């Protein structure tokens, strides 16, 4: 049996995530049986975020990991939640707008294959489920490597 050689385009994937944004968190709960919460806590622990540092949450979706990172870096650090789905980013923004104290998160609409950041900008990064949805995994990893400090 042959694999299907037709892969979805980046715009097809973005359109899908814009459509499912209202139920994205529920889908994560159902599909992982709630385990995504544990995985996200583990990812943040392994990232070992430090106060005052700058971190990237790539393909941030509704912003769970970005919020967890922000709680670790405090007011002196900063988190960039990056996603190419405007609908996901709108949900992420809405989830933190009334947090007190405010979380140091900037929400950025951008493609993981062409990040709008300088080389060696971030102290660390997380990427929850995004890698499975990018159209060019090697390019995505090169971009991630480029923006991380050595």
Short mmCIF file of C-alpha atoms in Angstrom, two decimals:
data_model
loop_
_atom_site.label_atom_id
_atom_site.label_comp_id
_atom_site.label_asym_id
_atom_site.label_seq_id
_atom_site.Cartn_x
_atom_site.Cartn_y
_atom_site.Cartn_z
CA UNK A 1 0.00 0.00 0.00
CA UNK A 2 1.43 3.38 -1.00
CA UNK A 3 1.57 6.42 1.25
CA UNK A 4 -0.52 9.34 0.11
CA UNK A 5 1.99 11.68 -1.58
CA UNK A 6 -0.32 14.66 -1.22
CA UNK A 7 0.45 16.56 1.97
CA UNK A 8 -1.68 19.42 3.22
CA UNK A 9 -0.32 22.88 2.54
CA UNK A 10 0.61 25.31 5.27
CA UNK A 11 -2.51 27.34 4.54
CA UNK A 12 -4.68 24.18 4.78
CA UNK A 13 -3.19 23.43 8.21
CA UNK A 14 -3.65 27.04 9.37
CA UNK A 15 -7.28 26.99 8.17
CA UNK A 16 -7.89 23.77 10.09
CA UNK A 17 -6.51 25.22 13.33
CA UNK A 18 -8.52 28.40 12.85
CA UNK A 19 -11.67 26.28 12.46
CA UNK A 20 -11.05 24.04 15.48
CA UNK A 21 -9.79 26.82 17.78
CA UNK A 22 -13.07 27.05 19.76
CA UNK A 23 -12.87 23.34 20.70
CA UNK A 24 -9.08 22.81 20.56
CA UNK A 25 -8.63 22.53 24.34
CA UNK A 26 -11.54 20.09 24.62
CA UNK A 27 -10.03 17.98 21.85
CA UNK A 28 -6.71 17.86 23.70
CA UNK A 29 -8.52 16.71 26.83
CA UNK A 30 -10.45 14.01 25.02
CA UNK A 31 -7.65 12.73 22.80
CA UNK A 32 -5.07 12.58 25.60
CA UNK A 33 -7.52 11.61 28.35
CA UNK A 34 -6.32 14.71 30.19
CA UNK A 35 -2.68 13.65 30.09
CA UNK A 36 -1.68 16.73 28.07
CA UNK A 37 -1.64 18.68 31.35
CA UNK A 38 1.01 16.37 32.79
CA UNK A 39 3.05 16.46 29.58
CA UNK A 40 3.01 20.26 29.58
CA UNK A 41 4.16 20.43 33.19
CA UNK A 42 6.97 18.01 32.33
CA UNK A 43 7.98 20.12 29.31
CA UNK A 44 8.21 23.24 31.47
CA UNK A 45 10.20 21.37 34.12
CA UNK A 46 12.67 20.10 31.50
CA UNK A 47 12.98 23.60 30.03
CA UNK A 48 13.96 24.79 33.53
CA UNK A 49 12.88 28.41 32.98
CA UNK A 50 14.68 31.01 35.09
CA UNK A 51 13.44 34.39 36.27
CA UNK A 52 14.53 37.21 34.00
CA UNK A 53 15.08 35.00 30.96
CA UNK A 54 13.31 35.01 27.58
CA UNK A 55 11.57 31.90 26.23
CA UNK A 56 9.71 30.92 23.09
CA UNK A 57 6.60 28.76 22.98
CA UNK A 58 6.48 27.83 19.30
CA UNK A 59 3.15 26.71 17.82
CA UNK A 60 1.63 27.89 21.10
CA UNK A 61 -2.00 27.21 20.21
CA UNK A 62 -4.26 28.40 23.02
CA UNK A 63 -1.27 29.33 25.18
CA UNK A 64 -1.10 26.71 27.94
CA UNK A 65 2.68 26.26 27.81
CA UNK A 66 3.32 29.99 27.44
CA UNK A 67 1.31 30.64 30.61
CA UNK A 68 3.20 27.97 32.52
CA UNK A 69 6.52 29.39 31.36
CA UNK A 70 5.44 32.94 32.26
CA UNK A 71 4.63 31.86 35.80
CA UNK A 72 8.25 30.69 36.13
CA UNK A 73 10.10 33.67 34.61
CA UNK A 74 8.19 36.24 36.63
CA UNK A 75 7.92 39.95 35.90
CA UNK A 76 11.58 40.23 34.89
CA UNK A 77 11.38 37.55 32.20
CA UNK A 78 9.41 37.37 29.00
CA UNK A 79 7.61 34.72 26.96
CA UNK A 80 6.77 34.85 23.26
CA UNK A 81 3.84 32.67 22.26
CA UNK A 82 4.06 32.16 18.49
CA UNK A 83 1.43 30.57 16.26
CA UNK A 84 0.23 31.02 12.70
CA UNK A 85 -3.43 30.60 13.65
CA UNK A 86 -5.02 33.95 14.46
CA UNK A 87 -7.99 32.17 16.04
CA UNK A 88 -5.74 30.22 18.42
CA UNK A 89 -3.85 33.40 19.33
CA UNK A 90 -7.13 35.21 20.02
CA UNK A 91 -8.07 32.49 22.51
CA UNK A 92 -4.60 32.59 24.09
CA UNK A 93 -4.83 36.38 24.51
CA UNK A 94 -8.34 36.18 25.97
CA UNK A 95 -7.23 33.60 28.54
CA UNK A 96 -4.63 35.92 30.09
CA UNK A 97 -6.15 39.38 29.68
CA UNK A 98 -7.53 39.47 33.24
CA UNK A 99 -4.65 37.68 35.00
CA UNK A 100 -3.15 39.52 37.94
CA UNK A 101 -0.37 40.16 38.12
CA UNK A 102 -0.23 40.36 34.33
CA UNK A 103 1.84 37.68 32.65
CA UNK A 104 4.82 38.81 30.57
CA UNK A 105 3.68 37.20 27.32
CA UNK A 106 3.74 38.61 23.81
CA UNK A 107 1.51 36.80 21.33
CA UNK A 108 3.00 36.76 17.83
CA UNK A 109 1.37 35.59 14.61
CA UNK A 110 4.18 33.95 12.64
CA UNK A 111 5.11 30.81 10.73
CA UNK A 112 7.42 28.34 12.47
CA UNK A 113 9.35 28.08 9.20
CA UNK A 114 10.23 31.79 9.15
CA UNK A 115 10.52 33.18 12.67
CA UNK A 116 10.65 36.99 13.02
CA UNK A 117 13.37 36.97 15.69
CA UNK A 118 17.09 37.65 15.69
CA UNK A 119 19.62 34.84 15.92
CA UNK A 120 20.42 33.66 19.47
CA UNK A 121 17.45 35.54 20.96
CA UNK A 122 15.86 32.99 23.30
CA UNK A 123 17.19 31.27 26.41
CA UNK A 124 14.95 28.26 25.78
CA UNK A 125 11.90 27.04 23.90
CA UNK A 126 8.96 24.70 24.06
CA UNK A 127 6.86 23.25 21.28
CA UNK A 128 3.92 21.20 22.45
CA UNK A 129 2.38 19.47 19.46
CA UNK A 130 3.38 21.73 16.60
CA UNK A 131 6.15 19.70 15.03
CA UNK A 132 3.71 17.15 13.67
CA UNK A 133 1.86 19.91 11.83
CA UNK A 134 4.66 21.84 10.12
CA UNK A 135 5.16 21.25 6.41
CA UNK A 136 8.97 21.14 6.60
CA UNK A 137 10.27 19.64 9.85
CA UNK A 138 14.01 20.11 9.09
CA UNK A 139 13.46 23.80 8.27
CA UNK A 140 11.40 24.29 11.42
CA UNK A 141 14.14 22.74 13.55
CA UNK A 142 16.79 24.92 11.85
CA UNK A 143 14.72 28.01 12.61
CA UNK A 144 14.31 26.92 16.22
CA UNK A 145 18.04 26.29 16.51
CA UNK A 146 18.80 29.67 14.92
CA UNK A 147 16.80 31.69 17.46
CA UNK A 148 18.10 29.80 20.52
CA UNK A 149 21.17 30.99 22.39
CA UNK A 150 24.08 28.55 22.27
#
